[in-house]
Short mmCIF file of C-alpha atoms and ligand atoms in Angstrom, two decimals:
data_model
loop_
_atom_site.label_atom_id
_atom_site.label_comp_id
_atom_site.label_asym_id
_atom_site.label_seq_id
_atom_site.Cartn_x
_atom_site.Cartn_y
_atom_site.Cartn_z
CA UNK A 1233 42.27 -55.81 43.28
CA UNK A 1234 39.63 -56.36 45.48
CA UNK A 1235 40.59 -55.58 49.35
CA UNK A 1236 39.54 -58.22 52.58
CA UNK A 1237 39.25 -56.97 55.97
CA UNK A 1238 39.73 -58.94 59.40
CA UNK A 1239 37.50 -57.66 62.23
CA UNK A 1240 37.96 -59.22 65.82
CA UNK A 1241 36.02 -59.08 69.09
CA UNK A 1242 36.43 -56.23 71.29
CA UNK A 1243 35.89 -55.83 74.88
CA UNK A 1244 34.83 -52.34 74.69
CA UNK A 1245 34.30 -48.73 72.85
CA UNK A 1246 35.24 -45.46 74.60
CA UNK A 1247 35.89 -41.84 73.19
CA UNK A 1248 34.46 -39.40 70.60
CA UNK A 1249 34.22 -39.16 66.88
CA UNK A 1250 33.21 -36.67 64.29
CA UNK A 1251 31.55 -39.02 61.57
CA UNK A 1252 31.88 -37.21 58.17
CA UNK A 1253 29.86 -35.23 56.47
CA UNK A 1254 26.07 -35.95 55.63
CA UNK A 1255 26.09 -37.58 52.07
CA UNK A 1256 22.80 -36.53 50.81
CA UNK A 1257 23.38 -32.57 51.57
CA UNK A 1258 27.00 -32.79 50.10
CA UNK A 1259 25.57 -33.68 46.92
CA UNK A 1260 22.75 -31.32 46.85
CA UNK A 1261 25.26 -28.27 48.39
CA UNK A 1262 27.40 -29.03 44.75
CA UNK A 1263 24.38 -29.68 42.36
CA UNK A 1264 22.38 -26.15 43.96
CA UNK A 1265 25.73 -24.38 44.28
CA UNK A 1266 26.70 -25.35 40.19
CA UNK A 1267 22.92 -23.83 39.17
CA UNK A 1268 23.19 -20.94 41.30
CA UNK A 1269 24.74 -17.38 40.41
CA UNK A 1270 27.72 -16.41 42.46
CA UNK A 1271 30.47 -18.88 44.72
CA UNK A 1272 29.05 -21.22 46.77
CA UNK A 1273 31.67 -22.64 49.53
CA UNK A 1274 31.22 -25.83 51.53
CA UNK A 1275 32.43 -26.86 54.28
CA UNK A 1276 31.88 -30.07 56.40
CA UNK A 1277 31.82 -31.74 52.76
CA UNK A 1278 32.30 -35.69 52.39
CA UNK A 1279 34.84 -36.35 50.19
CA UNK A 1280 33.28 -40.29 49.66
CA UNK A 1281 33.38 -41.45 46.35
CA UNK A 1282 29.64 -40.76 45.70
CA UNK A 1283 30.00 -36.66 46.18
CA UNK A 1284 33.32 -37.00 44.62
CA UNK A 1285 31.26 -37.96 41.20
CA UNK A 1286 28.42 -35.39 41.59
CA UNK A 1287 31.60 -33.06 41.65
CA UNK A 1288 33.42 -34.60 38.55
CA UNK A 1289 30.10 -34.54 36.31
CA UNK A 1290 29.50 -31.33 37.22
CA UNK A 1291 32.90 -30.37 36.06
CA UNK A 1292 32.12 -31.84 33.14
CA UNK A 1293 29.18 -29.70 32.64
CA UNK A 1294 31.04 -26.64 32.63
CA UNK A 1295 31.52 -25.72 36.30
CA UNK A 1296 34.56 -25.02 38.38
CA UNK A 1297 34.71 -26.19 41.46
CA UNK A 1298 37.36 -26.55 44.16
CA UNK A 1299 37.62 -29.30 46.46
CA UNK A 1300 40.34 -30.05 49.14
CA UNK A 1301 39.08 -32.81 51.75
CA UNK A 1302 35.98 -31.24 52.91
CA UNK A 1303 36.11 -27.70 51.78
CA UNK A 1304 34.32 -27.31 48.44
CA UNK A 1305 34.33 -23.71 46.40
CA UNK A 1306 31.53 -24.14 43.48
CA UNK A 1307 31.65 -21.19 40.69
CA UNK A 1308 27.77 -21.43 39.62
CA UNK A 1309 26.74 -19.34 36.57
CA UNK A 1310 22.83 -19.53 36.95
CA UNK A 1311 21.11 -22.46 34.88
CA UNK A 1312 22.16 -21.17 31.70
CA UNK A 1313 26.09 -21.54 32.62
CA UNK A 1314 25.76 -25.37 32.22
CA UNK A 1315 27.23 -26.05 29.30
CA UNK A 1316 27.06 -29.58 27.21
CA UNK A 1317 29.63 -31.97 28.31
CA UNK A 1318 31.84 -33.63 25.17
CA UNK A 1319 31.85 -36.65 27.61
CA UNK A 1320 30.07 -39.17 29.29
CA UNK A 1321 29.01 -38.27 32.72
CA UNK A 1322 30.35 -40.91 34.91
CA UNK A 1323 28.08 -41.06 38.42
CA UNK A 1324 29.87 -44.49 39.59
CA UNK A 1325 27.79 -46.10 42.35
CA UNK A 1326 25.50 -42.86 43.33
CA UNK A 1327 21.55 -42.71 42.38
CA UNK A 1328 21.56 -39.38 43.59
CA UNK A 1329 24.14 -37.93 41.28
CA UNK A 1330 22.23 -39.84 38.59
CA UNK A 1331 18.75 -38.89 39.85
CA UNK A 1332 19.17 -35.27 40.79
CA UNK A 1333 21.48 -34.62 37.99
CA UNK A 1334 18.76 -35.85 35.28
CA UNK A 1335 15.96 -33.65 37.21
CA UNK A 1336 18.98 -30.53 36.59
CA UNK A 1337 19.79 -31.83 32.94
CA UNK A 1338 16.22 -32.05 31.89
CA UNK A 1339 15.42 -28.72 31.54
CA UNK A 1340 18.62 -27.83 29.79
CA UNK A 1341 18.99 -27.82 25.84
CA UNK A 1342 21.87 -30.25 25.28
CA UNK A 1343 22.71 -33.38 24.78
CA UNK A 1344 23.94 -35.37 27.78
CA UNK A 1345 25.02 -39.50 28.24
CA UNK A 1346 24.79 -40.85 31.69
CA UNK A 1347 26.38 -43.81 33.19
CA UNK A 1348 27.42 -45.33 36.49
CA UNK A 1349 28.97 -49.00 38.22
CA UNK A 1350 27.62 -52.48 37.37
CA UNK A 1351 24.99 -51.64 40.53
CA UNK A 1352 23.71 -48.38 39.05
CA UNK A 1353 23.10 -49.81 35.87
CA UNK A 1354 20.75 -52.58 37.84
CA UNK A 1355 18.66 -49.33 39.67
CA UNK A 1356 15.80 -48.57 38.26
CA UNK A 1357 15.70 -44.68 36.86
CA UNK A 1358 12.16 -45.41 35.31
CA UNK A 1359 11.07 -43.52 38.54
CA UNK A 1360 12.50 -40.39 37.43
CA UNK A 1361 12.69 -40.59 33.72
CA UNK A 1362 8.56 -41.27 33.16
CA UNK A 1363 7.51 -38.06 35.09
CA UNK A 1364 10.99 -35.59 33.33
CA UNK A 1365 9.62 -37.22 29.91
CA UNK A 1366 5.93 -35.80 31.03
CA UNK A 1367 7.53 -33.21 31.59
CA UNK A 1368 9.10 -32.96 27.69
CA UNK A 1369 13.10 -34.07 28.41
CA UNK A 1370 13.65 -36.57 25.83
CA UNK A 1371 15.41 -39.60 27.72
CA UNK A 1372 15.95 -42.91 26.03
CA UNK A 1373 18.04 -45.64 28.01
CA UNK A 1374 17.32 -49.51 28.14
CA UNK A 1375 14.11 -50.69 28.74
CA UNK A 1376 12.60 -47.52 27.64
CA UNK A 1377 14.87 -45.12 29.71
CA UNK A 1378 14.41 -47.23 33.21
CA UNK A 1379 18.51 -48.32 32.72
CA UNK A 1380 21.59 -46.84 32.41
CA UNK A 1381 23.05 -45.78 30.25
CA UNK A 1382 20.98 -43.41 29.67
CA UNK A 1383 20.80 -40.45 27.00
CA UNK A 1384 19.07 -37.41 27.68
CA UNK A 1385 18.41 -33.81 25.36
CA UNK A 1386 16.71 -31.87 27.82
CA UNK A 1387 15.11 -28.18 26.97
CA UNK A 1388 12.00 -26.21 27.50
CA UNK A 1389 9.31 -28.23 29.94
CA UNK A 1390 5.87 -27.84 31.14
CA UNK A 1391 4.96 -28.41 35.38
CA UNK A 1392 3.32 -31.44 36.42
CA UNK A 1393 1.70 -32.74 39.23
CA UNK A 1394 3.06 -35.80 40.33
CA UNK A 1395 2.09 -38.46 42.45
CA UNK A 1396 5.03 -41.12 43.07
CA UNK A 1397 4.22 -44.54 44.02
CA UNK A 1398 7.46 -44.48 46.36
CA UNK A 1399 8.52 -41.95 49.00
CA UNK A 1400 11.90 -41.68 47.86
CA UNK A 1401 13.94 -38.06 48.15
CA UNK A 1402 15.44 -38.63 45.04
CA UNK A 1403 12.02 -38.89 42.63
CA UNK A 1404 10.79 -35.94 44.53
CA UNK A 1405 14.66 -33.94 43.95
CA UNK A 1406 14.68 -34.72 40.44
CA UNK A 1407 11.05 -33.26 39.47
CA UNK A 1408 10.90 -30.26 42.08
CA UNK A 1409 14.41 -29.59 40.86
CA UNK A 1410 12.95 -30.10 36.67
CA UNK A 1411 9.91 -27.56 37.97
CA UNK A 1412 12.34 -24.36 38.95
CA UNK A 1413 13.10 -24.15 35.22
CA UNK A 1414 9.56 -25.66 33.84
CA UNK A 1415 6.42 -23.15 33.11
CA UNK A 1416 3.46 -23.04 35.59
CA UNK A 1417 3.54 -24.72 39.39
CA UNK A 1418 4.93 -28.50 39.48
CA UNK A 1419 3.59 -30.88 42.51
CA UNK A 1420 4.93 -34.24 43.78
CA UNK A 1421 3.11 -36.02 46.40
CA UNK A 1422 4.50 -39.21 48.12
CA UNK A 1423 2.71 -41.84 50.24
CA UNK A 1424 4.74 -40.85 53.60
CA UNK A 1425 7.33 -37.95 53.37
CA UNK A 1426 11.06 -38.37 52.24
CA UNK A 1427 13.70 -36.91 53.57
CA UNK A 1428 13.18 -32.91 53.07
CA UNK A 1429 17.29 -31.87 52.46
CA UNK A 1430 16.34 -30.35 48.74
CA UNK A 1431 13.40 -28.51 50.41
CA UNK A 1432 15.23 -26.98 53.25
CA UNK A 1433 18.67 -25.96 50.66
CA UNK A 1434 16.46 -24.64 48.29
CA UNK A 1435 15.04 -22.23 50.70
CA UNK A 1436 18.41 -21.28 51.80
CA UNK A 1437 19.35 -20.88 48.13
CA UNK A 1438 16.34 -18.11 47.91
CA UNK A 1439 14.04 -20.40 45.83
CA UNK A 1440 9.93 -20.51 47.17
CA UNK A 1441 8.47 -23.33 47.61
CA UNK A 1442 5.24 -24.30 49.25
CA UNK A 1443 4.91 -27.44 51.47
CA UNK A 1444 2.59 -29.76 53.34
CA UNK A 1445 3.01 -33.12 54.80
CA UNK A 1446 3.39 -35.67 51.89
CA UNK A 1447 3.59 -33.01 49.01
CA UNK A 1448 5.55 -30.05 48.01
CA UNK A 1449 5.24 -27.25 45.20
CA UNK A 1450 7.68 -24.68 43.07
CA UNK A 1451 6.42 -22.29 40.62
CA UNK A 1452 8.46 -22.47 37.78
CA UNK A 1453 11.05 -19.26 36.66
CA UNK A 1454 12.68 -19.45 39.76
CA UNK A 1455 17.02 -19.40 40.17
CA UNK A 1456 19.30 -19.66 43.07
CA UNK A 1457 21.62 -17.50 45.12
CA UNK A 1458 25.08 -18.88 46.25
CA UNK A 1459 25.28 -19.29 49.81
CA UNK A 1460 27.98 -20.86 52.20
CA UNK A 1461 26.72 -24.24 53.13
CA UNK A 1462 28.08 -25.97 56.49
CA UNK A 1463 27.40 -29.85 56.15
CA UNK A 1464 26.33 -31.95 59.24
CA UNK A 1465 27.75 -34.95 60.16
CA UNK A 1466 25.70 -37.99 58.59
CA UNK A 1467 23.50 -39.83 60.68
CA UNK A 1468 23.59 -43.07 58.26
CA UNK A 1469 27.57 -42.88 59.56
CA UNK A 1470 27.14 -42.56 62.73
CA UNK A 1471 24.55 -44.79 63.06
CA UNK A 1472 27.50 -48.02 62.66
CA UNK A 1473 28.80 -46.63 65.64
CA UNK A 1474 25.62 -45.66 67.77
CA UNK A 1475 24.63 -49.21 67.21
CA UNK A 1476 27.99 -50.30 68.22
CA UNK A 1477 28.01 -48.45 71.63
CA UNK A 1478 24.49 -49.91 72.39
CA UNK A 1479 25.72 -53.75 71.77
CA UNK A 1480 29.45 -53.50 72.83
CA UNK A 1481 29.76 -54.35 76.42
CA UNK A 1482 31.21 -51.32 78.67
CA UNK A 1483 30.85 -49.27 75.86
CA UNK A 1484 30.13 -45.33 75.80
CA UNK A 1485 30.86 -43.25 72.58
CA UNK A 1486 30.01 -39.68 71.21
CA UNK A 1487 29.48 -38.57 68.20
CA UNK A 1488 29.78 -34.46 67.49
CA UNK A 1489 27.95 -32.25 65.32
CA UNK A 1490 25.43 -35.09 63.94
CA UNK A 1491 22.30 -33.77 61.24
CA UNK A 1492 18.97 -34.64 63.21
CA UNK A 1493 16.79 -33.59 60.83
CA UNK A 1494 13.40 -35.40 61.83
CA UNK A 1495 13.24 -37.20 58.42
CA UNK A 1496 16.58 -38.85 59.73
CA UNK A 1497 15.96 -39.65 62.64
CA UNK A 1498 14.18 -43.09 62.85
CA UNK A 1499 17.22 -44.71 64.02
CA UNK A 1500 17.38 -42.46 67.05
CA UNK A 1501 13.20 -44.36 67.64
CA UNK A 1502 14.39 -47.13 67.27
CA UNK A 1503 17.41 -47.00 69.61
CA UNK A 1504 15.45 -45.49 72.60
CA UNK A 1505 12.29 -48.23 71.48
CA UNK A 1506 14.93 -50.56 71.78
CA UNK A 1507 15.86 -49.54 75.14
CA UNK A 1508 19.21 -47.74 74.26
CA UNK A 1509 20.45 -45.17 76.51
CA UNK A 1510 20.77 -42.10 73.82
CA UNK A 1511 21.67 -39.16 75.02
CA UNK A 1512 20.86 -35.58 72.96
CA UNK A 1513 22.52 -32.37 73.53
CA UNK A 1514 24.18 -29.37 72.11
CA UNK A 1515 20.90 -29.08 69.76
CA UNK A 1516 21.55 -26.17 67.18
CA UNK A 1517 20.57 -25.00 63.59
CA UNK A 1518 22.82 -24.77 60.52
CA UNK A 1519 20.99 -23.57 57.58
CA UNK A 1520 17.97 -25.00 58.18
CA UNK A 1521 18.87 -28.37 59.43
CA UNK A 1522 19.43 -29.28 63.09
CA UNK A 1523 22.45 -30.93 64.29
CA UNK A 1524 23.99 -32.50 67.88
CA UNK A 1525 25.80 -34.54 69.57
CA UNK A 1526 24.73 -37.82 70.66
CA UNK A 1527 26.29 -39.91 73.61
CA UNK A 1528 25.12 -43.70 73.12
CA UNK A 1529 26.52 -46.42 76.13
CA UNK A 1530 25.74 -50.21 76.33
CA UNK A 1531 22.48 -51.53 77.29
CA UNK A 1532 20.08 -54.29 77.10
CA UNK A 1533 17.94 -54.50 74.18
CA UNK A 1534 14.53 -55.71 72.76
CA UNK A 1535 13.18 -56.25 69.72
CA UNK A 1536 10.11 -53.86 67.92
CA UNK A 1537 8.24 -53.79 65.09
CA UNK A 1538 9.43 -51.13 62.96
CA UNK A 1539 6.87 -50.34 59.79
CA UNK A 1540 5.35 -47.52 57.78
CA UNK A 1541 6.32 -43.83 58.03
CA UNK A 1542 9.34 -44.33 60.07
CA UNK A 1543 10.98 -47.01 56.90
CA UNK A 1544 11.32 -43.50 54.64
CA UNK A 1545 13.23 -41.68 57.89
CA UNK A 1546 15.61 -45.25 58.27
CA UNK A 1547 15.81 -46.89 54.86
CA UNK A 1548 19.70 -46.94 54.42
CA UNK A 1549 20.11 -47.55 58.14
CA UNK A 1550 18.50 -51.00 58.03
CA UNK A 1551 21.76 -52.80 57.12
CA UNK A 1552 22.93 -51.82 60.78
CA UNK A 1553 19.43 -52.27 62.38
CA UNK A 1554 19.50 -55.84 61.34
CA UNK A 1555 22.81 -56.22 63.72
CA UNK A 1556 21.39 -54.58 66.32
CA UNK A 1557 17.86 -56.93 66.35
CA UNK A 1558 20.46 -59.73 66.43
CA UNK A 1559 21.76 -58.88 69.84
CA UNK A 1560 17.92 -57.79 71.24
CA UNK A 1561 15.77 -59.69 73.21
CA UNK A 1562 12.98 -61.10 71.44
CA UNK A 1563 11.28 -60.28 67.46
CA UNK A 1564 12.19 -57.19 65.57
CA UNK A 1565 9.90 -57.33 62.67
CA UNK A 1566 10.92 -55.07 59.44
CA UNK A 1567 8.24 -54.61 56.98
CA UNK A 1568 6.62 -52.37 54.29
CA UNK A 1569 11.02 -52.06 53.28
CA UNK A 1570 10.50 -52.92 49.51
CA UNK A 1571 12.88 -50.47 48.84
CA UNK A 1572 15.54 -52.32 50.78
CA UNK A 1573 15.43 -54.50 46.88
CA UNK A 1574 16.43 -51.39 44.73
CA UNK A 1575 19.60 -49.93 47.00
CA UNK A 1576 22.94 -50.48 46.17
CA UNK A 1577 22.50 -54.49 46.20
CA UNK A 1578 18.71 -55.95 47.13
CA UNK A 1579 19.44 -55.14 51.02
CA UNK A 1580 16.73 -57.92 51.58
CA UNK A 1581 18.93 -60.54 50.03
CA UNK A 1582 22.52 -59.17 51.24
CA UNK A 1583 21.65 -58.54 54.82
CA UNK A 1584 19.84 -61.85 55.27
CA UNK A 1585 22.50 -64.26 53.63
CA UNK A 1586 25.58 -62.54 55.74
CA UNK A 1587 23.83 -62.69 58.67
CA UNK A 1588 22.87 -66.26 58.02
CA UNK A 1589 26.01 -67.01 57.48
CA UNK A 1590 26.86 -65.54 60.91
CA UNK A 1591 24.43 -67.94 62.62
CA UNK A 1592 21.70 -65.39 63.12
CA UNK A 1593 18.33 -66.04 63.49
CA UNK A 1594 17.12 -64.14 60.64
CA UNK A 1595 14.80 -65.01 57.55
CA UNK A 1596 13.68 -62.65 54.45
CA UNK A 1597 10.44 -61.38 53.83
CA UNK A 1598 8.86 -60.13 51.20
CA UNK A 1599 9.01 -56.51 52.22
CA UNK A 1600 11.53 -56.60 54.82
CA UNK A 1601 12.94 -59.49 57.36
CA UNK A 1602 12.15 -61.05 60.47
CA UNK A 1603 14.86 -60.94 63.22
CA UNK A 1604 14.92 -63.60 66.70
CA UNK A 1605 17.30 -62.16 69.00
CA UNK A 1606 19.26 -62.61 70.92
CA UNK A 1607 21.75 -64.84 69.29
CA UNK A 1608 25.43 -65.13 69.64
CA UNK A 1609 27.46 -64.44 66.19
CA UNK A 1610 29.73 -66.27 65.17
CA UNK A 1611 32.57 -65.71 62.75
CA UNK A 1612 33.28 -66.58 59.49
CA UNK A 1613 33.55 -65.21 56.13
CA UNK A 1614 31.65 -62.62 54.55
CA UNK A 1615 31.30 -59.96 52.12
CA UNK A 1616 30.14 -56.48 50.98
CA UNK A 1617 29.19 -57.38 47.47
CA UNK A 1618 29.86 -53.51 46.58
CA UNK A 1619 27.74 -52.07 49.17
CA UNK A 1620 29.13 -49.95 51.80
CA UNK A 1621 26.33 -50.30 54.36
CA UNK A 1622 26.57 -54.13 54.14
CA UNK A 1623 30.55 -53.70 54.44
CA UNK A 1624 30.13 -51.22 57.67
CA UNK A 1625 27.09 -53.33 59.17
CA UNK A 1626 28.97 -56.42 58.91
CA UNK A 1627 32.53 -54.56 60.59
CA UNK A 1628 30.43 -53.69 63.42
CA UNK A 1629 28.99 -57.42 63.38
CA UNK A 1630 32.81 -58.25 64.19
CA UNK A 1631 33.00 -56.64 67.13
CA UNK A 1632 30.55 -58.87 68.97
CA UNK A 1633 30.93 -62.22 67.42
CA UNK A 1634 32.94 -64.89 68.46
CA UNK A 1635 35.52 -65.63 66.34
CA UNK A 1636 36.85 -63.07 63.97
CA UNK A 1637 34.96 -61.65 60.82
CA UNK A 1638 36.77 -61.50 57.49
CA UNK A 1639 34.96 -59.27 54.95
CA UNK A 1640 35.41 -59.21 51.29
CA UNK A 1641 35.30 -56.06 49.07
CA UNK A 1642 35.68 -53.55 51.57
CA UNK A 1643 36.78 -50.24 49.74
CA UNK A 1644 33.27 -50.34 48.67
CA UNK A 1645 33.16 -48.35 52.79
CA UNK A 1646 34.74 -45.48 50.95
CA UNK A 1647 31.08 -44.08 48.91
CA UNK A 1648 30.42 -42.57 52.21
CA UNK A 1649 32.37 -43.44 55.03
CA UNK A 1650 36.62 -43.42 53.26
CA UNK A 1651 37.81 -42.97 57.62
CA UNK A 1652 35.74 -45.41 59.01
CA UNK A 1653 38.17 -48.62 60.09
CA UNK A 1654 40.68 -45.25 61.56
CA UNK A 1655 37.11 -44.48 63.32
CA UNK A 1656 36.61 -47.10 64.71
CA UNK A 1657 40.41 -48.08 65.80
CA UNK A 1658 39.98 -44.48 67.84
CA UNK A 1659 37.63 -45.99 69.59
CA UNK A 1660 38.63 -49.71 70.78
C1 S3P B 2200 18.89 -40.10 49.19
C2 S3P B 2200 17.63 -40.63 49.26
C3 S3P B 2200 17.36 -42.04 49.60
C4 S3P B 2200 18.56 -42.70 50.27
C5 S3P B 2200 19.85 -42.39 49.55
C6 S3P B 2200 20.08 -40.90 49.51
C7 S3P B 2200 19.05 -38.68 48.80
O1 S3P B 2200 17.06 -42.75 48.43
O2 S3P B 2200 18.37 -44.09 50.35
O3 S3P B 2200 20.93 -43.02 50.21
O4 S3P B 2200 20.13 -38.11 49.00
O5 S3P B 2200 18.08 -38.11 48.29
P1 S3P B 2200 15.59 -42.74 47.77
O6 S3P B 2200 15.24 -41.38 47.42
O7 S3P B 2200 15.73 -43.61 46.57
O8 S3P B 2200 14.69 -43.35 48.80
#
């Protein structure tokens, strides 16, 4: 049964939140800890559905692992204590279980099926599976191994050098991970860098790697060290509510222990470009990644351009950008955001047509969207079609539109954010 949620006006946010934990270095903090030898513990995990499947295929593989809310104990047994699964490995709506996991898988000599949700079976894998079959995994899938599901027999591979048409963290995850069990020195080079969470948790794992600004290397050979990874909160969370505390009248809210790694933080630009009054402090370092609190209160806005390297550091935080430009003074121009079109829906599409429906001025380009601000939402019916950003972006929509906002499909929140409505009720 699908769930609907009713979201009403509010006059105000006050208080303090710890969003949960960053979704991309839960994964990775699993995947590293189930190839490394020795117990890996986590805590600060994000027990959304998306990590919960990285955990349940790698169970399936052969690994225990412990999990109570967001403590995580991971028994790794090196690379060669994965063991075939006897069945299917179920990622549900997450491309980086499936895209990490087949970048782990290809390089080991079994047998492995891969599937996921009606939306990962859309996503195109093609990115990952052309340079692993380079490589020598033998993947097959539909349309040549770009669709789930997707059967793979991984086993001994060569390096490559890479040079992906898309900076995406995932492509450059799956190979680098491939090359740590591939023979000679594997490359990937991107057109603007990707978020860097493998890069840093490998070097806390003990691997080498060498780095410059768009590429990175790893000599093959190489295994991993358990460690005890502490998760930051997720800036794509708290971004719903940093966004809400700069368009909610009267509004001041703080959000503890956030991740600020700099190829996260172009929502933090765009907020002060904006005009928001962000406030940083309590800066520290966690295993390689910086974290802080940020302090975000009501202001007036105006709209930016917002193009080239900074889309890579923003892409899933778009959804809630879009809001935002809708409340701004003036244009806020999104562009070179292809990408948006391959996400858990085409974030083009699904951001334009709710908003639209919310009387925003807002029409779709053909990498990105143009935004004419501000304009007065109104309410109405909407929904998340199975995409938690669009289900968050369009709560947070409620909050400053007329009449009240009744959104369709919401559980689809729970891939990364399960607390978020208790979140935000703490706060009005
Ligand atoms: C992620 C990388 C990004 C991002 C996704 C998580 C990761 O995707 O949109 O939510 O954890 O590596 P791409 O690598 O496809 O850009």
């Amino acid at each position: 049964m699908l769930s609907t949620k009713i979201v009403k006006r509010v006059d105000r946010l006050k208080g303090e939140i710890k969003v949960p934990g960053d979704k991309s270095i839960s994964h990775r903090a699993v995947m590293f800890g189930a190839i490394a030898n020795g117990k890996t513990t986590v805590e600060g995990f994000l027990p959304g559905e998306d990590c919960l499947s990285t955990i349940s295929c790698f169970r399936k593989l052969g690994i225990e692992i412990e999990q109570e809310e967001d403590r995580v104990t991971v028994y790794g047994k090196g690379w060669d204590g994965l063991r075939e699964a006897s069945e299917i490995l179920d990622v549900g709506n997450s491309g980086t279980t499936t895209r990490l996991m087949l970048g782990i898988l290809a390089t080991r000599p079994f047998h492995s099926v891969v599937i996921g949700d009606a939306s990962i079976a859309k996503r195109p894998m093609a990115r990952v599976t052309v340079p692993l079959k380079q490589m020598g995994a033998k993947i097959d899938g539909r349309s040549e191994g770009n669709y789930t599901p997707l059967s793979l027999r991984g086993g001994q591979t060569k390096a490559i050098s890479f040079h992906s048409p898309v900076a995406s963290a995932q492509v450059k995850s799956a190979i680098l991970l491939a090359g740590l069990q591939s023979e000679g020195v594997t490359t990937v080079t991107e057109p603007h860098k990707s978020r860097d969470h493998t890069e840093r948790m490998l070097k806390a794992f003990g691997v080498q790697l060498q780095e410059d600004e768009t590429s990175v290397s790893v000599s093959g050979g190489q295994s991993l060290q358990a460690q005890h990874v502490v998760v930051p909160g997720d800036i794509s969370s708290a971004a719903f509510f940093l966004v809400a505390g700069a368009i909610v009248p009267n509004s001041e809210i703080t959000l503890l222990n956030v991740g600020i790694n700099p190829t996260r933080t172009g929502i933090i630009e765009v907020l002060r470009k904006m005009g928001a009054k962000l406030q940083i402090t309590n800066e520290r370092v966690i295993n390689e990644e910086k974290m802080a609190d940020l302090t975000i209160s009501t202001s007036e806005l105006g709209g930016i351009e917002i193009s080239g390297e900074l889309i890579p550091r923003l892409i899933d935080e778009i959804p809630i950008i879009a809001i935002l430009a809708t409340q701004a003074n003036g244009t806020t121009l999104i562009k070179d955001a292809e990408e948006l079109k391959v996400k858990e829906t085409n974030r083009i599409d699904t951001v334009v047509s709710q908003l639209q429906k919310l009387g925003a001025n807002i029409e779709a380009t053909e990498d990105g969207m143009i935004i004419h601000g501000p304009t007065p939402l109104t309410g109405g019916q909407v929904a998340s079609f199975g995409d938690h950003r669009i289900g968050m972006a369009m709560a947070i929509a409620g909050l400053v539109s007329s009449e009240e906002i009744e959104i369709q499909e919401i559980e689809a929140i729970d891939v990364s954010y399960p607390n978020f409505f208790q979140h935000l009720a703490e706060l009005i």
